[in-house]
Short mmCIF file of C-alpha atoms in Angstrom, two decimals:
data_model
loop_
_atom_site.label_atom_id
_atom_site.label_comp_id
_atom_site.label_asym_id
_atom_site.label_seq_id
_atom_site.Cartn_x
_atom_site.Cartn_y
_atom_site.Cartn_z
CA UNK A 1 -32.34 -32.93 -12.71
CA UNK A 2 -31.96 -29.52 -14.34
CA UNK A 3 -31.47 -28.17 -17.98
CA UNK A 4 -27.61 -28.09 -18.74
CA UNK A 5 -28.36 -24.38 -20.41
CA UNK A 6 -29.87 -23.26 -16.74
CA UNK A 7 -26.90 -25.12 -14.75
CA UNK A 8 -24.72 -23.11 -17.24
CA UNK A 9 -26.51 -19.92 -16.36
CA UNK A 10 -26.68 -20.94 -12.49
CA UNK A 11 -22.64 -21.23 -13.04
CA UNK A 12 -22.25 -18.20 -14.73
CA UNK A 13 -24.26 -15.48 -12.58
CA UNK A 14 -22.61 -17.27 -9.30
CA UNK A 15 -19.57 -15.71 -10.82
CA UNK A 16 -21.10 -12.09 -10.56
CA UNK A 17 -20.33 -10.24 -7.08
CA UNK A 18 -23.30 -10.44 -4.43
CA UNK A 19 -24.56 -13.79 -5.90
CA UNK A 20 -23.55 -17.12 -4.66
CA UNK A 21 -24.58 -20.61 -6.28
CA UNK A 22 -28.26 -19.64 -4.25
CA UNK A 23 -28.74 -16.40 -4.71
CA UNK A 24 -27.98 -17.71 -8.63
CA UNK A 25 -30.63 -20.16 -8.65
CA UNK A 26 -32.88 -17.84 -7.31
CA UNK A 27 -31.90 -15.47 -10.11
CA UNK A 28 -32.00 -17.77 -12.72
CA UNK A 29 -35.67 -18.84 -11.64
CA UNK A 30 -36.44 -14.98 -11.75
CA UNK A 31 -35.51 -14.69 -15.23
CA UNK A 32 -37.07 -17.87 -16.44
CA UNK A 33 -40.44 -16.93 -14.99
CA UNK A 34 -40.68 -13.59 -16.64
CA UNK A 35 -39.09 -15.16 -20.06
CA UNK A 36 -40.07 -12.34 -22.06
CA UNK A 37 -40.37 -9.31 -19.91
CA UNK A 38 -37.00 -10.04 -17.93
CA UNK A 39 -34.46 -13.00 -19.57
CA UNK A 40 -34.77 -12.07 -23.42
CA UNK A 41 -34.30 -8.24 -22.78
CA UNK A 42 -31.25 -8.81 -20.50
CA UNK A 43 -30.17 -11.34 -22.73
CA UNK A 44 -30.36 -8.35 -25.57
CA UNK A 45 -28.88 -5.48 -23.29
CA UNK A 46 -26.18 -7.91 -22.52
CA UNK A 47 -25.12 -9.17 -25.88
CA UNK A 48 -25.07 -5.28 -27.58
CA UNK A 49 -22.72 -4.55 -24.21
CA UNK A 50 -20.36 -7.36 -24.76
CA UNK A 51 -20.16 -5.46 -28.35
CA UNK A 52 -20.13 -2.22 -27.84
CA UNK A 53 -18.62 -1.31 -24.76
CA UNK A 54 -14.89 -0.24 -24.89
CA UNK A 55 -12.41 1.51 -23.14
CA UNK A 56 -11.97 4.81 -23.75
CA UNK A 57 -8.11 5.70 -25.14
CA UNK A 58 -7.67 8.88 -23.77
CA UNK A 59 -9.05 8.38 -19.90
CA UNK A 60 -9.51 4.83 -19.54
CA UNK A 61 -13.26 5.26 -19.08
CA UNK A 62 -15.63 2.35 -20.08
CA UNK A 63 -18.17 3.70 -22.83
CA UNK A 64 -19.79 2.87 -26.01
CA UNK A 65 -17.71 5.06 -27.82
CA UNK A 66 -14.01 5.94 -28.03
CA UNK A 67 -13.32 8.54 -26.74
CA UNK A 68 -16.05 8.56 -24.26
CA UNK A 69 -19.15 10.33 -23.39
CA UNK A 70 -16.91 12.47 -21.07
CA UNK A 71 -14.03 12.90 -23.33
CA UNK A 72 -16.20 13.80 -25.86
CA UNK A 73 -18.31 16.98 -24.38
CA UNK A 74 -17.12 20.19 -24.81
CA UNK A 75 -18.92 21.88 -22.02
CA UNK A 76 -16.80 19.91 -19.77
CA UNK A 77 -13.94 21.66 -18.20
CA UNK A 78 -10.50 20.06 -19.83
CA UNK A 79 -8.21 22.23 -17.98
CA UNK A 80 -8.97 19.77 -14.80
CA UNK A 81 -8.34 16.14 -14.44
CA UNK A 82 -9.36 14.24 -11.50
CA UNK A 83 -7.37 11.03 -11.63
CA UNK A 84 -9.60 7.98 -9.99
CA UNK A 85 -8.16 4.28 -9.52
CA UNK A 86 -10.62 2.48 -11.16
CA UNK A 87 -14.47 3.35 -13.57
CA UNK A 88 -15.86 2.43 -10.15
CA UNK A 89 -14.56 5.67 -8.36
CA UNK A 90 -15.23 7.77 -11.76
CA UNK A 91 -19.15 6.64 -11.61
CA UNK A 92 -18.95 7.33 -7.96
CA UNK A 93 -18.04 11.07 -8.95
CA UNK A 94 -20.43 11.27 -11.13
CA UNK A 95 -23.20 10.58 -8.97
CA UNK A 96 -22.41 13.82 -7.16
CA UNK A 97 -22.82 16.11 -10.22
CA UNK A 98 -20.24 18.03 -7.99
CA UNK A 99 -17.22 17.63 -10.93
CA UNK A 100 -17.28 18.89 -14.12
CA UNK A 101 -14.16 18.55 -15.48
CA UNK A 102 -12.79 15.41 -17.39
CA UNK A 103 -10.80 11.98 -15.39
CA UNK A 104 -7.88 10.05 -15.89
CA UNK A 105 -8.90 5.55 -14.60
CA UNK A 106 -5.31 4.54 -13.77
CA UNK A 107 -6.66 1.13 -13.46
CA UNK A 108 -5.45 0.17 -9.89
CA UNK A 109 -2.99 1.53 -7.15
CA UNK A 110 0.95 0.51 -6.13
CA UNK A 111 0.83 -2.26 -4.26
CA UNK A 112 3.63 -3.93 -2.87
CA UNK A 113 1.64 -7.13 -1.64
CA UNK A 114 0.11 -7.61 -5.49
CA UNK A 115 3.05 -6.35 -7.39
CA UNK A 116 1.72 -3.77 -9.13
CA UNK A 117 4.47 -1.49 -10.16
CA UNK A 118 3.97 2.01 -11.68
CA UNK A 119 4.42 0.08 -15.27
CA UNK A 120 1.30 -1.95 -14.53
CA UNK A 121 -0.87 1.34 -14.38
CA UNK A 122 -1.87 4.35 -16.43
CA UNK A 123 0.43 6.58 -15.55
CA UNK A 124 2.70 7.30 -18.86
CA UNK A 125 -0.83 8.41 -20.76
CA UNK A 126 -1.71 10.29 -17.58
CA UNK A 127 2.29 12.39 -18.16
CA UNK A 128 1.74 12.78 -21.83
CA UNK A 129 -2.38 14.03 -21.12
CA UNK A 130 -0.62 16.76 -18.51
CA UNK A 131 2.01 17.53 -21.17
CA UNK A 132 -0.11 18.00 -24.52
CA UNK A 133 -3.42 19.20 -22.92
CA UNK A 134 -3.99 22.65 -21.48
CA UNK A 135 -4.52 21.16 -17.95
CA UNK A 136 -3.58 23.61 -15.24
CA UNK A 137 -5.24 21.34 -12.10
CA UNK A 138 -5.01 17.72 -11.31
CA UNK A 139 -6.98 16.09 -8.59
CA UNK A 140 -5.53 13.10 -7.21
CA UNK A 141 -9.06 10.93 -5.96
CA UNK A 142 -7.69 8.17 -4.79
CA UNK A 143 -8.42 5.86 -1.50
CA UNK A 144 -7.45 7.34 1.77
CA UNK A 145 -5.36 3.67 2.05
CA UNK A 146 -1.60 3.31 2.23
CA UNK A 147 -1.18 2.37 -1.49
CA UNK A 148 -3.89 5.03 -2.76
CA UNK A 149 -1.82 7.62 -0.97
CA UNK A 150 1.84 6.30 -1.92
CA UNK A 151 -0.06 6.42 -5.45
CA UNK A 152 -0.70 9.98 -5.26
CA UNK A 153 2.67 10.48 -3.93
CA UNK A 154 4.24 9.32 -6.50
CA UNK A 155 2.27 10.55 -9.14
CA UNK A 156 3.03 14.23 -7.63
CA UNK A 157 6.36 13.23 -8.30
CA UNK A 158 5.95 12.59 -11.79
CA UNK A 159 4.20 15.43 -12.30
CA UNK A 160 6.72 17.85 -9.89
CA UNK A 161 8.17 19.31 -13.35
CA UNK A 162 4.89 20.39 -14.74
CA UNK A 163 2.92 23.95 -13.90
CA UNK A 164 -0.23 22.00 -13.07
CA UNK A 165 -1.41 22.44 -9.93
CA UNK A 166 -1.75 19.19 -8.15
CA UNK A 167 -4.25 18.57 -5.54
CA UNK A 168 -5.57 15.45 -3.69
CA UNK A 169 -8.88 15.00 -1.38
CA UNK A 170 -9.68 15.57 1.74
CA UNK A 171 -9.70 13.15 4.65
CA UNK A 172 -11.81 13.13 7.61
CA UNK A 173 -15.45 13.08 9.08
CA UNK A 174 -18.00 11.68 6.28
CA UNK A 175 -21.48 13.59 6.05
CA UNK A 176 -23.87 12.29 8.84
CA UNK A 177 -20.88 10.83 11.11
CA UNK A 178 -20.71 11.33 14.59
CA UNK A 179 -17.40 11.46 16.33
CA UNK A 180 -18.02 8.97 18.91
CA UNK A 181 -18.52 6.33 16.16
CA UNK A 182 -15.38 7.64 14.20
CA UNK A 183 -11.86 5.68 13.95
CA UNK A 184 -8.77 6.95 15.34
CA UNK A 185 -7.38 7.40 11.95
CA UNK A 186 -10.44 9.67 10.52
CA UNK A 187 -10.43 11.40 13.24
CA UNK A 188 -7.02 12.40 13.59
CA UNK A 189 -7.10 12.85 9.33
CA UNK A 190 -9.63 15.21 10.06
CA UNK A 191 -8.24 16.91 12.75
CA UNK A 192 -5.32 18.17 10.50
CA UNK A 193 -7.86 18.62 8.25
CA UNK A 194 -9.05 21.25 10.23
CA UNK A 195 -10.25 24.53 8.44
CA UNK A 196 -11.64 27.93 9.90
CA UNK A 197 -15.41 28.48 9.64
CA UNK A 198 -16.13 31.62 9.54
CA UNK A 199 -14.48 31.85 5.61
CA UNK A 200 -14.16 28.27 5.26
CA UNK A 201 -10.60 28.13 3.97
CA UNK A 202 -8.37 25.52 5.08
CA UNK A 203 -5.84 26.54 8.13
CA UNK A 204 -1.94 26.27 7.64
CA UNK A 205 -1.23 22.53 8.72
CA UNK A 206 1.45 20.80 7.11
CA UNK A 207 -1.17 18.73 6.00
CA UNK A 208 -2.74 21.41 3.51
CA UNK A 209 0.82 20.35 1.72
CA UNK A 210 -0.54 16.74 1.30
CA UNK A 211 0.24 16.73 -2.72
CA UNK A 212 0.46 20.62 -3.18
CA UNK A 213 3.37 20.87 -5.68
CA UNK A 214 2.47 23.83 -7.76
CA UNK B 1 -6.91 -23.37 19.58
CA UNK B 2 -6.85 -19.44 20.89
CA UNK B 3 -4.20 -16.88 21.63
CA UNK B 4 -4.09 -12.86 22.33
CA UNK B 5 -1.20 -10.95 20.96
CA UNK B 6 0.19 -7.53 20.14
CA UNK B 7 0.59 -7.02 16.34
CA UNK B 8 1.62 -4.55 13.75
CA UNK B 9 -0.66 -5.07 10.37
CA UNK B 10 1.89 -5.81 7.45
CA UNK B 11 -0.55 -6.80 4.38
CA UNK B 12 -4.33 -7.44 3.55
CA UNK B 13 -5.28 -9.52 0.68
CA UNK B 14 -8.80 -9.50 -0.47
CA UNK B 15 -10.12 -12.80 0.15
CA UNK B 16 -13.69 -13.34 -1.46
CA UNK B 17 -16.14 -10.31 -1.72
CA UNK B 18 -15.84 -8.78 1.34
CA UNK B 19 -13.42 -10.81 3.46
CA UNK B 20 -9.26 -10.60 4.22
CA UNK B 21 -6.65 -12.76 4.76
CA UNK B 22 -4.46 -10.21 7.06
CA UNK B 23 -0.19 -10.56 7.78
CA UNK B 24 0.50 -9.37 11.23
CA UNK B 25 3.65 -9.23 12.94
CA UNK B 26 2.97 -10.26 16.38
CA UNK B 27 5.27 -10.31 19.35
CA UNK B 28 5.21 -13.90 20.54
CA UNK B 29 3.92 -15.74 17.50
CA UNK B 30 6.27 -13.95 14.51
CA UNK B 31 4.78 -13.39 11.33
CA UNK B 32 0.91 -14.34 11.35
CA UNK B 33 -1.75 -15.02 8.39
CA UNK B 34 -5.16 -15.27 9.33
CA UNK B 35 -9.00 -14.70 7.53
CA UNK B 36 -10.62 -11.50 8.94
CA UNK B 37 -14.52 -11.83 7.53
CA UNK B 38 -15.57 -8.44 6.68
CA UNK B 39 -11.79 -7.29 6.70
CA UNK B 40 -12.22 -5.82 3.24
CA UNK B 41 -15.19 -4.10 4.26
CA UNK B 42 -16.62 -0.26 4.19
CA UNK B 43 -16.30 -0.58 8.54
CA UNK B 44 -12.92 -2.73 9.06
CA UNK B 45 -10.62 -1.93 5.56
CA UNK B 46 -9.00 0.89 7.50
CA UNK B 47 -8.50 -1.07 9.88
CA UNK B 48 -5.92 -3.20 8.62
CA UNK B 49 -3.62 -0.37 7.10
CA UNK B 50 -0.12 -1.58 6.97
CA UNK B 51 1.56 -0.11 10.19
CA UNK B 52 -1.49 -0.05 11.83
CA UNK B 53 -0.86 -1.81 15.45
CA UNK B 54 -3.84 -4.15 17.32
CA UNK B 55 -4.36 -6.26 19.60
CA UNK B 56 -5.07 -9.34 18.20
CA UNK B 57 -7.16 -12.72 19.00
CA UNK B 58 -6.09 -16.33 16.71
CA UNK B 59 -8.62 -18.26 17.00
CA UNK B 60 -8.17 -21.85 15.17
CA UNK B 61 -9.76 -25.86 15.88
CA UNK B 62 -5.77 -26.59 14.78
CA UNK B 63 -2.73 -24.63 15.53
CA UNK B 64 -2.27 -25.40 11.20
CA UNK B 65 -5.26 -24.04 10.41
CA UNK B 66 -5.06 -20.49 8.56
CA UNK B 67 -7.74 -19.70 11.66
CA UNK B 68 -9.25 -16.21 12.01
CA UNK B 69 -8.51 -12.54 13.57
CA UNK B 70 -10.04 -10.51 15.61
CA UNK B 71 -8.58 -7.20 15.94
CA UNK B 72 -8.80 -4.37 18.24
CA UNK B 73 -7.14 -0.55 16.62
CA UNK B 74 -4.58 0.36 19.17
CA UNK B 75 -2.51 2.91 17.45
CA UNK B 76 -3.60 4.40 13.97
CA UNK B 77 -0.21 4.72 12.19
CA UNK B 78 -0.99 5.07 8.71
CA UNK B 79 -3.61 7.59 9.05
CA UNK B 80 -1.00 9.95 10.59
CA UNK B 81 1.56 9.65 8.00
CA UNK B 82 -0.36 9.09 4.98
CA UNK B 83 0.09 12.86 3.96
CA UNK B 84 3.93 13.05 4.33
CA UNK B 85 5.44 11.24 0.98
CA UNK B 86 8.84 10.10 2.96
CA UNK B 87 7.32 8.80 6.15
CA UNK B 88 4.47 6.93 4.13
CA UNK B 89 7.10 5.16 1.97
CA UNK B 90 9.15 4.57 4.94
CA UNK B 91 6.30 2.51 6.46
CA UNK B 92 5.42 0.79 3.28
CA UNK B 93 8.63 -0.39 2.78
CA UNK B 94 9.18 -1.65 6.29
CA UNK B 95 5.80 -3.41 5.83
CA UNK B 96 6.69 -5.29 2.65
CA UNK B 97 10.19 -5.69 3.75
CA UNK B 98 9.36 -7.80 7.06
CA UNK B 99 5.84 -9.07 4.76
CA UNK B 100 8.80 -10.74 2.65
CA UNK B 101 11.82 -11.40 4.85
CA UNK B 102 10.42 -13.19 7.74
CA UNK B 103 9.19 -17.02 7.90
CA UNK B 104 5.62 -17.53 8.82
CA UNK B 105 4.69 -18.77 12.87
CA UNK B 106 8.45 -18.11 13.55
CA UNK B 107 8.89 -15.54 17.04
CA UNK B 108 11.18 -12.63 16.15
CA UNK B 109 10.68 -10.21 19.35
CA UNK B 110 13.32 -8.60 18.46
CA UNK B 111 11.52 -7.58 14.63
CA UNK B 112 8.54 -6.81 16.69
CA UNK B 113 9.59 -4.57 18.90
CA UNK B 114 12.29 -2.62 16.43
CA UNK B 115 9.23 -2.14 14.10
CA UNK B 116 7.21 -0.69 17.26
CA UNK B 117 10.85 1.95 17.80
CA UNK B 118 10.72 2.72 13.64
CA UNK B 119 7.52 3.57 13.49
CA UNK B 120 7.18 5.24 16.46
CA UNK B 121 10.37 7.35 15.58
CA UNK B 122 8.46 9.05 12.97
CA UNK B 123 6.56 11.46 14.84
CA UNK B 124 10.22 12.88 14.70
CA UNK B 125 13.34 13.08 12.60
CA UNK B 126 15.56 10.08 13.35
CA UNK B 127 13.47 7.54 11.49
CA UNK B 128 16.38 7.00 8.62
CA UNK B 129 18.46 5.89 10.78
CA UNK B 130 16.18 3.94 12.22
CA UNK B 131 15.15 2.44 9.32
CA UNK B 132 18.72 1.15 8.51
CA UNK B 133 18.98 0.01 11.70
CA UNK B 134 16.22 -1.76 12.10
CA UNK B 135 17.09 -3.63 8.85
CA UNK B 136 20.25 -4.49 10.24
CA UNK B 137 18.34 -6.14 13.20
CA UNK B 138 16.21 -7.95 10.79
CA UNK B 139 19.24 -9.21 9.01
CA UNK B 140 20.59 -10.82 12.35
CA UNK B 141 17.41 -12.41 13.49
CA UNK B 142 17.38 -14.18 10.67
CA UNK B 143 20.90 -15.18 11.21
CA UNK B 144 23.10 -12.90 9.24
CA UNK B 145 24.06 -10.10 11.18
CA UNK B 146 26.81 -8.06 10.12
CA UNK B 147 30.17 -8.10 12.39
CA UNK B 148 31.35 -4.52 13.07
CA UNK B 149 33.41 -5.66 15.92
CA UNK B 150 36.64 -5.29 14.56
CA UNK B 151 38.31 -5.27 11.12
CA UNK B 152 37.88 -9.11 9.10
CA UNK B 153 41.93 -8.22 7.91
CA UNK B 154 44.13 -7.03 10.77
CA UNK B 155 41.35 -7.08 13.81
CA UNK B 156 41.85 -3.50 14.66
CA UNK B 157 38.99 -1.34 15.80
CA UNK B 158 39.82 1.63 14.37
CA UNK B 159 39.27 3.72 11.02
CA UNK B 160 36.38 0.73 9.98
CA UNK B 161 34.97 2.28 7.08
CA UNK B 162 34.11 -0.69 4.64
CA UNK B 163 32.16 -4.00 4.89
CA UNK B 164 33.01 -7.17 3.36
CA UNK B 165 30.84 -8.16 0.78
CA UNK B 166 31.76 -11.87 1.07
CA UNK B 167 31.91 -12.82 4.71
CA UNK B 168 29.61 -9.15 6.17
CA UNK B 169 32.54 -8.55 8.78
CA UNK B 170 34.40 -4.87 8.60
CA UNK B 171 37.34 -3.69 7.09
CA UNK B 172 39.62 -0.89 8.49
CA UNK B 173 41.01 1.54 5.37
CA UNK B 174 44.39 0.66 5.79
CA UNK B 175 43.84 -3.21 5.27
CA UNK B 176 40.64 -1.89 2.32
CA UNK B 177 43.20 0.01 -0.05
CA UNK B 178 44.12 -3.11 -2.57
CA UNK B 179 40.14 -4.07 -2.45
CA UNK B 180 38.68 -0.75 -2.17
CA UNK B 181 35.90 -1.08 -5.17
CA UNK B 182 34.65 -3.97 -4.20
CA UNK B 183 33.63 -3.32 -0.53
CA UNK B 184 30.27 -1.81 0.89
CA UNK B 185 30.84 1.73 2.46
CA UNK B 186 30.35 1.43 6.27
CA UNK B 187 28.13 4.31 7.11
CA UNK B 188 30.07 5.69 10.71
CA UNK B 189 26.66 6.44 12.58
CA UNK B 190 26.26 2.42 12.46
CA UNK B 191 29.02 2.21 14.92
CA UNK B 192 28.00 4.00 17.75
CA UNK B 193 24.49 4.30 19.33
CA UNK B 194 22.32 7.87 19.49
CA UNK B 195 23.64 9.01 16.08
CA UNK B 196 21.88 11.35 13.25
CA UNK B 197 22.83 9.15 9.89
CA UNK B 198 23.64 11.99 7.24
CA UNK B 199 21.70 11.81 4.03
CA UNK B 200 24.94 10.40 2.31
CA UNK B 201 25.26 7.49 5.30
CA UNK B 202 21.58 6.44 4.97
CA UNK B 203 21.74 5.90 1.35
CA UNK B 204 25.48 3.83 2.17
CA UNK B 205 23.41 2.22 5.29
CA UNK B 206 20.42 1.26 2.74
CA UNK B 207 22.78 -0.03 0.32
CA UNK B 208 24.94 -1.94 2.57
CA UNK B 209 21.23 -3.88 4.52
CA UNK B 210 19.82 -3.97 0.86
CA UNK B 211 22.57 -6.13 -0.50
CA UNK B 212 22.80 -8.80 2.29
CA UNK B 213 19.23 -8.49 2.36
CA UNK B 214 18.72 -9.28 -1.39
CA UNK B 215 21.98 -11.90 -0.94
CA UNK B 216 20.38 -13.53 2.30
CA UNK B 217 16.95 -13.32 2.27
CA UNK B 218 14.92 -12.02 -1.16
CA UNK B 219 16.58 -14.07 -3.15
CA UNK B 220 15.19 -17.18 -1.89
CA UNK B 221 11.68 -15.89 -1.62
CA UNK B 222 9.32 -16.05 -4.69
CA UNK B 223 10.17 -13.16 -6.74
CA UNK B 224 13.58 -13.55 -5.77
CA UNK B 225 13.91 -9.40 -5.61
CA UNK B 226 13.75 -7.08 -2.61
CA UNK B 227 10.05 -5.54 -2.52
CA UNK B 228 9.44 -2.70 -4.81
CA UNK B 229 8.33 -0.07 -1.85
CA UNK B 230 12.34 -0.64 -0.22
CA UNK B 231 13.11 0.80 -4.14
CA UNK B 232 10.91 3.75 -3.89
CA UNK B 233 12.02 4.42 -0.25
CA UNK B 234 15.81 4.46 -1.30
CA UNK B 235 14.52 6.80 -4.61
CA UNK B 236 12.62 8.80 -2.12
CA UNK B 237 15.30 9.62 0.17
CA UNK B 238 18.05 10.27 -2.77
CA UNK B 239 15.82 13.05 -3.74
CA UNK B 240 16.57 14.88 -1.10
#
């Protein structure tokens, strides 16, 4: 017989992704053992998230603050916003330390199977952000999937009567991959992909128009 | 239970954390739903692209179980047109359309192997009229083909330039002039075979499939609407 408030925890963290109704109990056991190194500081973290965290107004960024960390710093370059589907992707970027410029979360991709129509995503804020900011580049980082691309697509399109220059990301062979272990489709993305070494600009492919639309 | 098949990905819902419940469109067994474990993951989500064709293995203890996939990539598709904005929407919209027009477990070669033509046809030009035609095929495997044979008024088969709204059979001009406004445009590359549709008879062909189609067929599935990516397509192609 267990403690209703652990079944109600058990329930709860078998909710999470990763965990499962064991992996929970195993969890929950965790916690309960290390009471007050472990289970009353989460319990703290957690309760000052559920109040504080919030969605940033102006990129759809999750934060403690409005506007966000990001929004907020003026070293960051605001003439460049790289557009990501969801915070996921944005903390993704971040872990590269390659971007410095400020994002857009629309929140999710078109998707015929889910019906998720361009209303259901963050695309007017992402028109009026082009329109009052000084932006002059937009990078479209969205999945190399069907709907990530028909995204971009159709966000160039929205954007085709603004001077911003609109650029999406490359496709093709990851860091580390071999090409014997590649798929058909990443290799062939990468194949008109291609780019010259010796000054390591791309070559004229039709795909170097992929969401050009300056 | 166990069968092999040829098969054209059409959707992949995220079933779980990692796993898929995949619509093919397979050859002999029509439009198939099956669970793909791992489908959804880092090594198999490209995979199961919509237009992507496989060979594919059902494996079920009952023919009414969901039962599960097993896929082999035989042609890439969507990686090749996922940088051209007309081509990509093209395929999405085929996808969804079929995804939403055809019953499930029910054999439609004919779908199967006019989806293989369309997206095959756009390594080149011709894939608009394609497209339209291949939507016209859909409409008559499901029983509600259009009758160009000769005009619904007089029976001539000359000058047919309209299309009944009410019974989809065609009307010449001369028997069209008192009802002119309220017949469909017949687009004149859907009469003969090996024609180039003209921007302005693709957007009449898409208009003419998309009404019987919406008439037919949408409005008896769920949302009761023709699939947003055929909307985008026809948007797509107007720009132009």
């Amino acid at each position: 017989m267990m403690a209703p408030e652990i079944e109600r925890l058990i329930n709860l963290l078998a909710k999470l992704p990763g965990l499962g109704p064991r992996s929970a109990r195993r969890a929950v056991l965790a916690l309960i053992r290390r009471r007050e190194t472990l289970l009353a500081p989460l319990a703290k973290a957690m309760g000052e998230a559920a109040e504080a965290v919030r969605t940033c107004t102006n990129c759809g960024n999750i934060d403690g603050r409005d506007p966000c960390a990001i929004c907020a710093d003026v070293r960051r370059d605001a003439s460049v916003i790289c557009v990501v589907e969801d915070v996921a992707d944005l903390w993704a970027l971040e872990r590269t330390h390659a971007f410095k410029g400020r994002y857009h979360v629309l929140g999710g991709t078109l998707s015929a199977l889910d019906g998720i129509g361009p209303d259901d995503l963050r695309l007017p804020a992402l028109v009026g952000r082009v329109a009052n900011a000084s932006a002059t580049e937009i990078i479209l980082a969205l999945s190399a999937t069907v709907d990530g691309q028909t995204t971009a697509h159709y966000i160039a399109d929205k954007l085709a009567g603004s001077k911003v220059k609109i650029s999406g990301l490359a496709h093709g062979i990851p860091v580390g991959g071999e090409l014997d272990y590649l798929d058909d489709g990443t290799l062939s993305a990468a194949l008109k992909a291609r780019r010259t070494i010796d000054n390591e600009s791309p070559v004229d492919s039709p795909a170097d128009n992929l969401v050009e639309n300056t | 239970m166990e069968w092999h098949d040829d098969a054209i990905v059409l959707a992949a819902r995220k079933h779980g954390e990692s796993s898929a419940i995949v619509t093919l469109l397979t050859r002999d067994h029509g439009r198939h739903l099956g669970l793909v474990r791992g489908g959804m993951g880092r090594r198999k989500r490209g995979l199961f692209q919509p237009g992507n064709q496989v060979r594919a293995t059902w494996r079920a203890r009952l023919a009414e179980h969901l039962g599960s996939f097993a896929c082999e990539l035989e042609n890439a598709r969507a990686a090749t047109l996922l940088d051209d904005r007309d081509r990509l929407s093209a395929l999405s919209a085929a996808c969804a359309v079929a995804d939403a027009a055809l019953p499930e477990r029910e054999t439609h070669a004919p779908v199967f192997e006019g989806m293989e033509i369309l997206l095959d046809s756009m390594a080149g030009n011709l894939w608009p009229t394609i497209y339209v035609k291949w939507e016209l095929g859909l409409l008559q495997e499901l029983g509600f083909g259009l009758d160009f044979s000769c005009c619904a008024a007089t029976g001539t088969t000359e000058n047919l330039i309209y299309i009944s709204p009410k019974s989809g059979r065609a009307v010449s001009a001369e028997a069209a002039e008192p009802y002119r406004k309220s017949l469909l445009p017949l687009p004149s590359f859907l009469l003969e075979a090996g024609i180039e549709g003209p921007p302005d008879g693709i957007s009449d062909g898409l208009k003419l499939t998309g009404y019987f189609l919406e008439r037919h067929v949408f409005s008896h599935t769920r949302s009761g609407m023709a699939p947003a990516a055929r909307q985008r397509l026809i948007d797509q192609l107007r720009k132009k």
